[in-house]
mmCIF file of C-alpha atoms and ligand atoms in Angstrom:
data_model
loop_
_atom_site.group_PDB
_atom_site.id
_atom_site.type_symbol
_atom_site.label_atom_id
_atom_site.label_comp_id
_atom_site.label_asym_id
_atom_site.label_seq_id
_atom_site.Cartn_x
_atom_site.Cartn_y
_atom_site.Cartn_z
ATOM 1 C CA MET A 307 -20.809 -38.327 9.116
ATOM 2 C CA SER A 308 -21.883 -34.962 10.366
ATOM 3 C CA GLU A 309 -22.051 -32.274 7.742
ATOM 4 C CA PRO A 310 -18.498 -30.688 7.633
ATOM 5 C CA ARG A 311 -17.979 -27.510 9.029
ATOM 6 C CA GLU A 312 -18.444 -24.214 6.488
ATOM 7 C CA PHE A 313 -15.741 -21.823 6.421
ATOM 8 C CA ALA A 314 -16.259 -18.142 5.474
ATOM 9 C CA ALA A 315 -14.539 -14.768 4.850
ATOM 10 C CA GLN A 316 -14.974 -11.476 3.426
ATOM 11 C CA ALA A 317 -12.481 -11.356 0.508
ATOM 12 C CA PRO A 318 -12.206 -7.248 0.540
ATOM 13 C CA ALA A 319 -11.826 -4.900 -2.497
ATOM 14 C CA LYS A 320 -9.113 -2.279 -2.476
ATOM 15 C CA ILE A 321 -8.144 1.193 -4.283
ATOM 16 C CA ASN A 322 -5.169 2.526 -5.393
ATOM 17 C CA LEU A 323 -4.243 5.995 -3.792
ATOM 18 C CA TRP A 324 -1.091 6.107 -5.759
ATOM 19 C CA LEU A 325 0.471 4.241 -8.741
ATOM 20 C CA ALA A 326 3.603 4.863 -10.526
ATOM 21 C CA ILE A 327 4.706 2.705 -13.800
ATOM 22 C CA ARG A 328 8.408 2.153 -13.173
ATOM 23 C CA GLY A 329 9.030 -0.024 -16.689
ATOM 24 C CA ARG A 330 8.094 -2.717 -18.742
ATOM 25 C CA ARG A 331 9.711 -5.964 -18.191
ATOM 26 C CA ASP A 332 10.386 -8.471 -20.960
ATOM 27 C CA ASP A 333 7.735 -10.923 -19.575
ATOM 28 C CA GLY A 334 5.456 -8.461 -20.573
ATOM 29 C CA TYR A 335 4.504 -7.170 -17.081
ATOM 30 C CA HIS A 336 5.165 -3.845 -15.913
ATOM 31 C CA ASP A 337 7.111 -2.798 -13.057
ATOM 32 C CA LEU A 338 5.122 -0.547 -10.732
ATOM 33 C CA ALA A 339 4.905 1.072 -7.391
ATOM 34 C CA THR A 340 1.574 1.485 -5.865
ATOM 35 C CA VAL A 341 0.093 2.579 -2.544
ATOM 36 C CA MET A 342 -3.113 0.170 -1.823
ATOM 37 C CA MET A 343 -6.027 0.287 0.780
ATOM 38 C CA ALA A 344 -8.051 -2.376 1.461
ATOM 39 C CA LEU A 345 -11.734 -1.740 1.939
ATOM 40 C CA GLY A 346 -14.441 -2.844 4.423
ATOM 41 C CA PHE A 347 -16.594 -3.890 1.514
ATOM 42 C CA GLY A 348 -15.917 -6.736 -0.487
ATOM 43 C CA ASP A 349 -17.109 -10.449 -1.727
ATOM 44 C CA GLU A 350 -18.179 -13.100 0.403
ATOM 45 C CA LEU A 351 -16.404 -16.410 0.193
ATOM 46 C CA ARG A 352 -17.784 -19.599 1.420
ATOM 47 C CA VAL A 353 -16.296 -23.335 1.231
ATOM 48 C CA ARG A 354 -17.068 -26.846 2.395
ATOM 49 C CA ALA A 355 -15.286 -29.974 2.221
ATOM 50 C CA VAL A 356 -16.804 -32.911 0.118
ATOM 51 C CA ASP A 357 -16.338 -36.011 -0.868
ATOM 52 C CA ALA A 358 -16.160 -35.313 -4.733
ATOM 53 C CA PRO A 359 -12.633 -34.698 -5.631
ATOM 54 C CA GLY A 360 -12.429 -31.339 -7.573
ATOM 55 C CA VAL A 361 -13.238 -27.611 -6.681
ATOM 56 C CA THR A 362 -16.587 -26.580 -7.464
ATOM 57 C CA LEU A 363 -17.688 -22.907 -7.293
ATOM 58 C CA THR A 364 -21.186 -21.477 -7.720
ATOM 59 C CA LEU A 365 -21.740 -17.563 -7.812
ATOM 60 C CA GLN A 366 -24.384 -15.553 -6.953
ATOM 61 C CA GLY A 367 -25.051 -11.745 -5.172
ATOM 62 C CA PRO A 368 -25.527 -8.409 -6.929
ATOM 63 C CA ALA A 369 -22.122 -8.173 -8.991
ATOM 64 C CA ALA A 370 -22.396 -12.052 -10.646
ATOM 65 C CA THR A 371 -22.036 -11.009 -13.893
ATOM 66 C CA ALA A 372 -21.686 -13.274 -16.922
ATOM 67 C CA ASP A 373 -18.162 -12.380 -17.660
ATOM 68 C CA ILE A 374 -17.109 -14.334 -14.222
ATOM 69 C CA PRO A 375 -16.021 -17.722 -15.127
ATOM 70 C CA VAL A 376 -17.199 -20.459 -12.512
ATOM 71 C CA ASP A 377 -13.890 -23.320 -14.070
ATOM 72 C CA SER A 378 -10.847 -23.236 -13.502
ATOM 73 C CA ARG A 379 -10.416 -19.691 -15.101
ATOM 74 C CA ASN A 380 -11.837 -18.422 -11.799
ATOM 75 C CA LEU A 381 -8.820 -17.497 -9.362
ATOM 76 C CA VAL A 382 -10.884 -18.984 -6.618
ATOM 77 C CA VAL A 383 -10.554 -22.587 -8.285
ATOM 78 C CA ARG A 384 -7.310 -22.252 -9.092
ATOM 79 C CA ALA A 385 -6.059 -21.138 -5.912
ATOM 80 C CA ALA A 386 -8.113 -24.038 -4.364
ATOM 81 C CA GLU A 387 -6.533 -26.380 -6.906
ATOM 82 C CA SER A 388 -3.098 -25.763 -6.067
ATOM 83 C CA VAL A 389 -3.689 -25.917 -1.981
ATOM 84 C CA ARG A 390 -5.292 -29.328 -2.962
ATOM 85 C CA ALA A 391 -2.166 -30.417 -5.291
ATOM 86 C CA ARG A 392 0.221 -29.292 -2.191
ATOM 87 C CA LEU A 393 -1.402 -31.315 0.084
ATOM 88 C CA ARG A 394 -1.560 -34.345 -2.078
ATOM 89 C CA ASP A 395 2.276 -33.843 -2.673
ATOM 90 C CA ALA A 396 2.905 -33.887 0.836
ATOM 91 C CA SER A 397 0.731 -36.653 2.166
ATOM 92 C CA GLY A 398 0.109 -38.906 -1.104
ATOM 93 C CA SER A 399 -3.423 -39.403 -0.532
ATOM 94 C CA GLU A 400 -6.164 -37.528 -2.564
ATOM 95 C CA PRO A 401 -7.590 -34.590 -0.109
ATOM 96 C CA ALA A 402 -11.155 -34.012 0.093
ATOM 97 C CA GLY A 403 -12.748 -32.024 -2.828
ATOM 98 C CA LEU A 404 -13.834 -28.202 -1.959
ATOM 99 C CA ALA A 405 -17.209 -26.506 -2.946
ATOM 100 C CA PHE A 406 -16.931 -23.053 -2.934
ATOM 101 C CA SER A 407 -20.107 -20.294 -3.088
ATOM 102 C CA LEU A 408 -19.080 -16.736 -3.536
ATOM 103 C CA GLU A 409 -21.475 -13.890 -3.439
ATOM 104 C CA LYS A 410 -19.891 -11.157 -5.596
ATOM 105 C CA HIS A 411 -20.586 -7.207 -4.281
ATOM 106 C CA VAL A 412 -17.359 -6.078 -5.962
ATOM 107 C CA PRO A 413 -18.187 -5.735 -9.738
ATOM 108 C CA SER A 414 -15.160 -7.306 -12.308
ATOM 109 C CA GLN A 415 -13.133 -5.111 -14.943
ATOM 110 C CA ALA A 416 -13.253 -2.207 -12.187
ATOM 111 C CA GLY A 417 -9.819 -1.776 -10.931
ATOM 112 C CA LEU A 418 -11.107 -3.045 -7.418
ATOM 113 C CA GLY A 419 -8.968 -6.238 -7.360
ATOM 114 C CA GLY A 420 -12.446 -8.108 -6.684
ATOM 115 C CA GLY A 421 -10.531 -11.216 -8.498
ATOM 116 C CA SER A 422 -7.323 -10.967 -6.744
ATOM 117 C CA GLY A 423 -8.854 -10.795 -3.317
ATOM 118 C CA ASP A 424 -11.115 -13.955 -3.884
ATOM 119 C CA ALA A 425 -8.063 -15.512 -4.710
ATOM 120 C CA ALA A 426 -6.115 -14.628 -1.549
ATOM 121 C CA ILE A 427 -9.247 -15.424 0.453
ATOM 122 C CA ALA A 428 -10.043 -18.494 -1.261
ATOM 123 C CA LEU A 429 -6.117 -20.186 -0.755
ATOM 124 C CA ARG A 430 -6.578 -19.570 3.127
ATOM 125 C CA LEU A 431 -10.012 -20.949 3.286
ATOM 126 C CA ALA A 432 -9.239 -23.769 1.149
ATOM 127 C CA GLU A 433 -6.423 -24.407 4.044
ATOM 128 C CA ALA A 434 -8.806 -23.982 6.344
ATOM 129 C CA ALA A 435 -11.477 -26.277 5.165
ATOM 130 C CA LEU A 436 -8.570 -29.112 4.289
ATOM 131 C CA GLY A 437 -6.561 -28.869 7.614
ATOM 132 C CA GLY A 438 -3.313 -27.651 5.928
ATOM 133 C CA ASP A 439 -0.784 -24.884 5.900
ATOM 134 C CA GLY A 440 1.261 -24.154 3.225
ATOM 135 C CA GLY A 441 3.013 -21.792 4.661
ATOM 136 C CA ASP A 442 3.885 -17.810 4.167
ATOM 137 C CA ALA A 443 6.546 -18.355 1.271
ATOM 138 C CA TRP A 444 4.386 -20.984 -0.536
ATOM 139 C CA ARG A 445 1.290 -18.646 -0.644
ATOM 140 C CA ARG A 446 2.661 -15.467 -1.523
ATOM 141 C CA ALA A 447 4.703 -17.116 -4.438
ATOM 142 C CA ARG A 448 1.633 -19.029 -5.485
ATOM 143 C CA LEU A 449 -0.285 -15.923 -5.269
ATOM 144 C CA ALA A 450 2.136 -13.968 -7.257
ATOM 145 C CA GLU A 451 1.668 -16.412 -10.119
ATOM 146 C CA LEU A 452 -2.254 -16.099 -10.020
ATOM 147 C CA GLY A 453 -2.277 -12.325 -10.340
ATOM 148 C CA ALA A 454 -0.200 -8.893 -9.683
ATOM 149 C CA ASP A 455 -2.480 -7.586 -7.017
ATOM 150 C CA CYS A 456 -3.014 -11.144 -4.805
ATOM 151 C CA VAL A 457 -0.183 -10.884 -2.558
ATOM 152 C CA PHE A 458 -1.351 -7.547 -1.444
ATOM 153 C CA PHE A 459 -4.247 -8.892 -0.241
ATOM 154 C CA HIS A 460 -2.682 -12.292 1.630
ATOM 155 C CA ASP A 461 -0.391 -9.561 3.628
ATOM 156 C CA VAL A 462 -2.414 -6.660 4.290
ATOM 157 C CA GLY A 463 -1.844 -5.694 7.818
ATOM 158 C CA PRO A 464 -4.155 -3.911 10.509
ATOM 159 C CA SER A 465 -3.787 -0.458 8.968
ATOM 160 C CA ALA A 466 -5.105 -1.877 5.381
ATOM 161 C CA VAL A 467 -2.560 0.060 3.245
ATOM 162 C CA ALA A 468 0.507 -1.117 1.828
ATOM 163 C CA LEU A 469 3.377 0.011 -0.686
ATOM 164 C CA CYS A 470 3.645 -3.065 -3.381
ATOM 165 C CA GLU A 471 6.149 -3.078 -5.687
ATOM 166 C CA GLY A 472 7.466 -5.421 -8.679
ATOM 167 C CA ILE A 473 4.545 -6.326 -10.732
ATOM 168 C CA GLY A 474 2.741 -5.538 -7.309
ATOM 169 C CA GLU A 475 3.746 -8.372 -5.597
ATOM 170 C CA ARG A 476 6.441 -7.096 -2.879
ATOM 171 C CA VAL A 477 4.472 -5.850 -0.497
ATOM 172 C CA THR A 478 5.723 -3.301 2.409
ATOM 173 C CA VAL A 479 2.918 -3.014 5.105
ATOM 174 C CA TYR A 480 2.584 0.643 6.544
ATOM 175 C CA PRO A 481 2.288 0.231 10.278
ATOM 176 C CA GLY A 482 -0.681 1.952 12.147
ATOM 177 C CA SER A 483 -4.500 2.011 12.481
ATOM 178 C CA PRO A 484 -6.726 2.234 9.176
ATOM 179 C CA PRO A 485 -7.167 5.881 7.919
ATOM 180 C CA ALA A 486 -10.556 7.581 8.925
ATOM 181 C CA TRP A 487 -11.287 8.546 5.566
ATOM 182 C CA SER A 488 -14.584 7.626 3.628
ATOM 183 C CA VAL A 489 -14.224 6.565 0.226
ATOM 184 C CA ALA A 490 -16.722 7.506 -2.633
ATOM 185 C CA LEU A 491 -17.070 4.519 -5.095
ATOM 186 C CA LEU A 492 -18.430 5.436 -8.621
ATOM 187 C CA VAL A 493 -18.173 2.194 -11.070
ATOM 188 C CA PRO A 494 -19.102 3.414 -14.815
ATOM 189 C CA GLU A 495 -20.807 1.146 -17.002
ATOM 190 C CA ALA A 496 -17.347 0.566 -18.898
ATOM 191 C CA ARG A 497 -15.267 -2.048 -18.081
ATOM 192 C CA CYS A 498 -11.663 -1.698 -18.141
ATOM 193 C CA PRO A 499 -9.445 -4.547 -19.377
ATOM 194 C CA THR A 500 -6.357 -4.562 -17.546
ATOM 195 C CA PRO A 501 -3.666 -5.958 -20.475
ATOM 196 C CA GLY A 502 -5.564 -3.394 -23.050
ATOM 197 C CA VAL A 503 -4.916 -0.430 -20.307
ATOM 198 C CA PHE A 504 -1.294 -1.601 -20.004
ATOM 199 C CA GLY A 505 -1.004 -1.996 -23.268
ATOM 200 C CA ALA A 506 -2.278 1.842 -23.939
ATOM 201 C CA LEU A 507 0.623 2.889 -21.662
ATOM 202 C CA ALA A 508 3.101 3.346 -24.652
ATOM 203 C CA ARG A 509 0.829 5.770 -26.446
ATOM 204 C CA SER A 510 -0.430 7.895 -23.493
ATOM 205 C CA ALA A 511 0.964 10.797 -21.650
ATOM 206 C CA ARG A 512 2.835 10.386 -18.362
ATOM 207 C CA VAL A 513 1.441 12.165 -14.965
ATOM 208 C CA ALA A 514 3.760 13.909 -12.895
ATOM 209 C CA VAL A 515 3.200 11.222 -9.908
ATOM 210 C CA GLY A 516 6.282 11.806 -7.884
ATOM 211 C CA GLU A 517 7.366 9.692 -4.790
ATOM 212 C CA PRO A 518 4.744 7.275 -3.220
ATOM 213 C CA PRO A 519 3.250 8.737 -0.420
ATOM 214 C CA GLY A 520 4.833 6.939 2.899
ATOM 215 C CA PRO A 521 3.062 5.314 6.125
ATOM 216 C CA ASP A 522 2.240 8.892 7.405
ATOM 217 C CA VAL A 523 -0.487 9.106 4.830
ATOM 218 C CA LEU A 524 -2.381 6.955 7.419
ATOM 219 C CA GLU A 525 -2.959 10.353 9.540
ATOM 220 C CA LEU A 526 -3.812 12.790 6.735
ATOM 221 C CA SER A 527 -7.102 14.486 5.985
ATOM 222 C CA ALA A 528 -8.678 14.081 3.191
ATOM 223 C CA ALA A 529 -7.722 17.906 2.007
ATOM 224 C CA ASP A 530 -3.896 16.784 2.375
ATOM 225 C CA LEU A 531 -4.260 13.449 1.188
ATOM 226 C CA ARG A 532 -5.965 14.447 -2.487
ATOM 227 C CA PRO A 533 -3.117 16.442 -3.924
ATOM 228 C CA GLN A 534 -1.008 13.291 -3.475
ATOM 229 C CA MET A 535 -3.295 10.806 -5.018
ATOM 230 C CA ALA A 536 -1.643 10.409 -8.273
ATOM 231 C CA THR A 537 -1.802 7.226 -10.921
ATOM 232 C CA ASP A 538 0.146 6.796 -14.187
ATOM 233 C CA LEU A 539 -2.227 4.208 -15.536
ATOM 234 C CA GLU A 540 -5.232 7.222 -15.763
ATOM 235 C CA PRO A 541 -4.144 8.555 -19.174
ATOM 236 C CA ALA A 542 -4.339 4.969 -20.377
ATOM 237 C CA ALA A 543 -7.318 3.855 -19.374
ATOM 238 C CA LEU A 544 -9.028 7.202 -20.777
ATOM 239 C CA ALA A 545 -7.166 6.099 -23.932
ATOM 240 C CA ALA A 546 -8.009 2.643 -24.206
ATOM 241 C CA VAL A 547 -11.689 3.316 -23.134
ATOM 242 C CA PRO A 548 -13.237 6.636 -24.607
ATOM 243 C CA GLU A 549 -16.519 6.476 -22.157
ATOM 244 C CA LEU A 550 -13.879 7.018 -19.127
ATOM 245 C CA ALA A 551 -12.741 10.461 -20.971
ATOM 246 C CA ARG A 552 -16.142 11.616 -20.702
ATOM 247 C CA TRP A 553 -16.376 10.576 -17.257
ATOM 248 C CA ARG A 554 -13.190 12.602 -16.577
ATOM 249 C CA ALA A 555 -14.378 15.968 -18.144
ATOM 250 C CA LEU A 556 -17.739 15.445 -16.031
ATOM 251 C CA LEU A 557 -15.742 15.262 -12.882
ATOM 252 C CA ASP A 558 -13.477 18.079 -13.759
ATOM 253 C CA ASP A 559 -16.457 20.416 -14.612
ATOM 254 C CA ARG A 560 -18.445 19.501 -11.570
ATOM 255 C CA GLY A 561 -15.820 20.376 -8.612
ATOM 256 C CA ALA A 562 -14.696 16.726 -8.133
ATOM 257 C CA GLY A 563 -11.426 16.978 -9.712
ATOM 258 C CA HIS A 564 -9.683 15.190 -7.105
ATOM 259 C CA PHE A 565 -11.333 11.973 -7.855
ATOM 260 C CA ARG A 566 -8.859 9.416 -9.197
ATOM 261 C CA LEU A 567 -9.231 6.135 -10.958
ATOM 262 C CA SER A 568 -8.378 2.709 -9.013
ATOM 263 C CA GLY A 569 -6.071 0.724 -10.735
ATOM 264 C CA SER A 570 -6.760 0.121 -14.406
ATOM 265 C CA GLY A 571 -10.136 1.191 -13.606
ATOM 266 C CA SER A 572 -12.691 1.857 -14.421
ATOM 267 C CA THR A 573 -13.646 2.728 -10.827
ATOM 268 C CA TRP A 574 -13.348 6.530 -9.698
ATOM 269 C CA PHE A 575 -12.989 7.114 -6.250
ATOM 270 C CA GLY A 576 -12.546 10.361 -3.885
ATOM 271 C CA VAL A 577 -12.099 10.665 -0.439
ATOM 272 C CA PHE A 578 -13.507 12.441 2.453
ATOM 273 C CA ASP A 579 -13.477 12.997 6.033
ATOM 274 C CA GLU A 580 -17.067 12.682 7.187
ATOM 275 C CA PRO A 581 -19.287 10.046 6.157
ATOM 276 C CA GLY A 582 -22.003 12.398 5.317
ATOM 277 C CA GLU A 583 -19.970 14.758 2.726
ATOM 278 C CA ALA A 584 -19.313 11.042 0.656
ATOM 279 C CA ILE A 585 -22.687 10.234 0.851
ATOM 280 C CA ALA A 586 -24.025 13.335 -0.630
ATOM 281 C CA GLU A 587 -21.238 13.744 -3.361
ATOM 282 C CA VAL A 588 -21.863 10.061 -4.610
ATOM 283 C CA ALA A 589 -25.832 11.250 -5.236
ATOM 284 C CA ARG A 590 -25.206 14.050 -6.425
ATOM 285 C CA LEU A 591 -22.168 12.983 -9.254
ATOM 286 C CA GLU A 592 -24.792 9.904 -9.767
ATOM 287 C CA ARG A 593 -27.671 12.662 -10.660
ATOM 288 C CA LEU A 594 -25.093 14.440 -12.953
ATOM 289 C CA ALA A 595 -23.674 11.207 -14.552
ATOM 290 C CA GLY A 596 -27.342 10.563 -15.401
ATOM 291 C CA GLU A 597 -28.002 13.828 -17.038
ATOM 292 C CA ALA A 598 -24.966 13.118 -19.306
ATOM 293 C CA GLY A 599 -26.279 9.971 -20.210
ATOM 294 C CA LEU A 600 -23.167 8.069 -18.310
ATOM 295 C CA GLY A 601 -24.513 4.577 -16.558
ATOM 296 C CA LEU A 602 -23.120 3.206 -13.420
ATOM 297 C CA ARG A 603 -23.151 -0.097 -12.090
ATOM 298 C CA LEU A 604 -21.821 0.938 -8.259
ATOM 299 C CA ALA A 605 -22.454 3.920 -6.419
ATOM 300 C CA ARG A 606 -21.360 3.795 -2.969
ATOM 301 C CA VAL A 607 -19.183 4.730 0.261
ATOM 302 C CA ALA A 608 -16.923 2.541 1.618
ATOM 303 C CA SER A 609 -14.280 2.771 4.928
ATOM 304 C CA ALA A 610 -10.769 1.478 5.135
ATOM 305 C CA LEU A 611 -11.118 -2.353 6.082
ATOM 306 C CA GLY A 612 -11.011 -2.588 9.753
ATOM 307 C CA ASN A 613 -12.940 0.317 10.542
ATOM 308 C CA PRO A 614 -17.015 0.929 10.851
ATOM 309 C CA PRO A 615 -19.102 0.410 7.654
ATOM 310 C CA ALA A 616 -19.565 4.127 6.356
HETATM 311 O O1 LIG B 213 -1.725 -10.104 -12.878
HETATM 312 P P1 LIG B 213 -2.750 -9.833 -13.498
HETATM 313 O O2 LIG B 213 -4.162 -10.472 -13.899
HETATM 314 O O3 LIG B 213 -3.368 -8.862 -12.388
HETATM 315 O O4 LIG B 213 -2.479 -8.830 -14.714
HETATM 316 C C1 LIG B 213 -3.510 -8.982 -16.049
HETATM 317 C C2 LIG B 213 -2.495 -8.239 -17.182
HETATM 318 O O5 LIG B 213 -1.968 -6.657 -16.593
HETATM 319 C C3 LIG B 213 -1.335 -8.472 -17.081
HETATM 320 O O6 LIG B 213 -1.539 -10.085 -18.417
HETATM 321 C C4 LIG B 213 -0.302 -7.608 -17.709
HETATM 322 O O7 LIG B 213 -0.748 -7.285 -19.512
HETATM 323 C C5 LIG B 213 -0.961 -6.577 -17.292
HETATM 324 N N1 LIG B 213 -0.352 -6.216 -16.271
HETATM 325 C C6 LIG B 213 1.238 -5.408 -16.303
HETATM 326 N N2 LIG B 213 1.853 -5.108 -15.390
HETATM 327 C C7 LIG B 213 1.373 -5.382 -14.280
HETATM 328 C C8 LIG B 213 -0.033 -6.150 -13.886
HETATM 329 C C9 LIG B 213 -0.393 -6.240 -14.741
HETATM 330 O O8 LIG B 213 1.453 -5.373 -17.189
HETATM 331 N N3 LIG B 213 2.244 -5.191 -12.705
#
């Protein structure tokens, strides 16, 4: 038999341009509204069908850290297992196994949606490698079970930006072309446990976040976007992870007060109109952070998914 075809795709990262907590639900999750943007920076995922049943995952790449499991705790494995189970139920026979290789570029516990993006892309790659199609409704329902942010990566359209409500799984894609901004990303050494940050909401101050920016946001200049960027999760993350409070003070004191936290952190991001401005600001803040004894896991510039790299 010839070697089975390999299927590969990039699993993008995301940032939260705006995020409001609406309330706590009985199941422990929080209802929220958030405007997310997918980035042209992400993980590389590959898969091949194999004879041995089951799903295997190997990890490599600059962000492949020891906290990322390769067993069924990894969302890639769980997404792929559910495709195999669905095809088994539909056909009555055992589908082929799947061997995934994941090159991690997106740091974990950083608020960049790395695990969620991997899950959404793994589901599609598993379908492609096994020659099945679970359908949009099934994929969305399964991804919502896997994680609050996963459906965004499934639904995101050409503009790269969408409003996500519920626990994040009700996605309204913004129509249009991807915004031209260059995004400066600073990922501190500190990791942010998502449940711990949500847990700190009860004891943290609320931000006046206003209403979500609508589809017009795609056309804004960086200067006009910055005042609209806000997140209710920042005070909670600063309360849960003290190192982030030191970062906030550094950004505010050094003329980078417009930087915001992505998701539950720990990534800080700022938007710029010109790639050169973003690159220079990343270099400046990296130097200032080093002088202040604040370490970084990653410092780089990214553009919206679909735009040329910065
Ligand atoms: O679904 P996900 O794995 O992203 O969520 C991790 C944890 O973050 C949840 O178990 C919950 O504690 C918290 N969370 C929340 N409300 C959300 C999303 C996540 O409370 N909308």
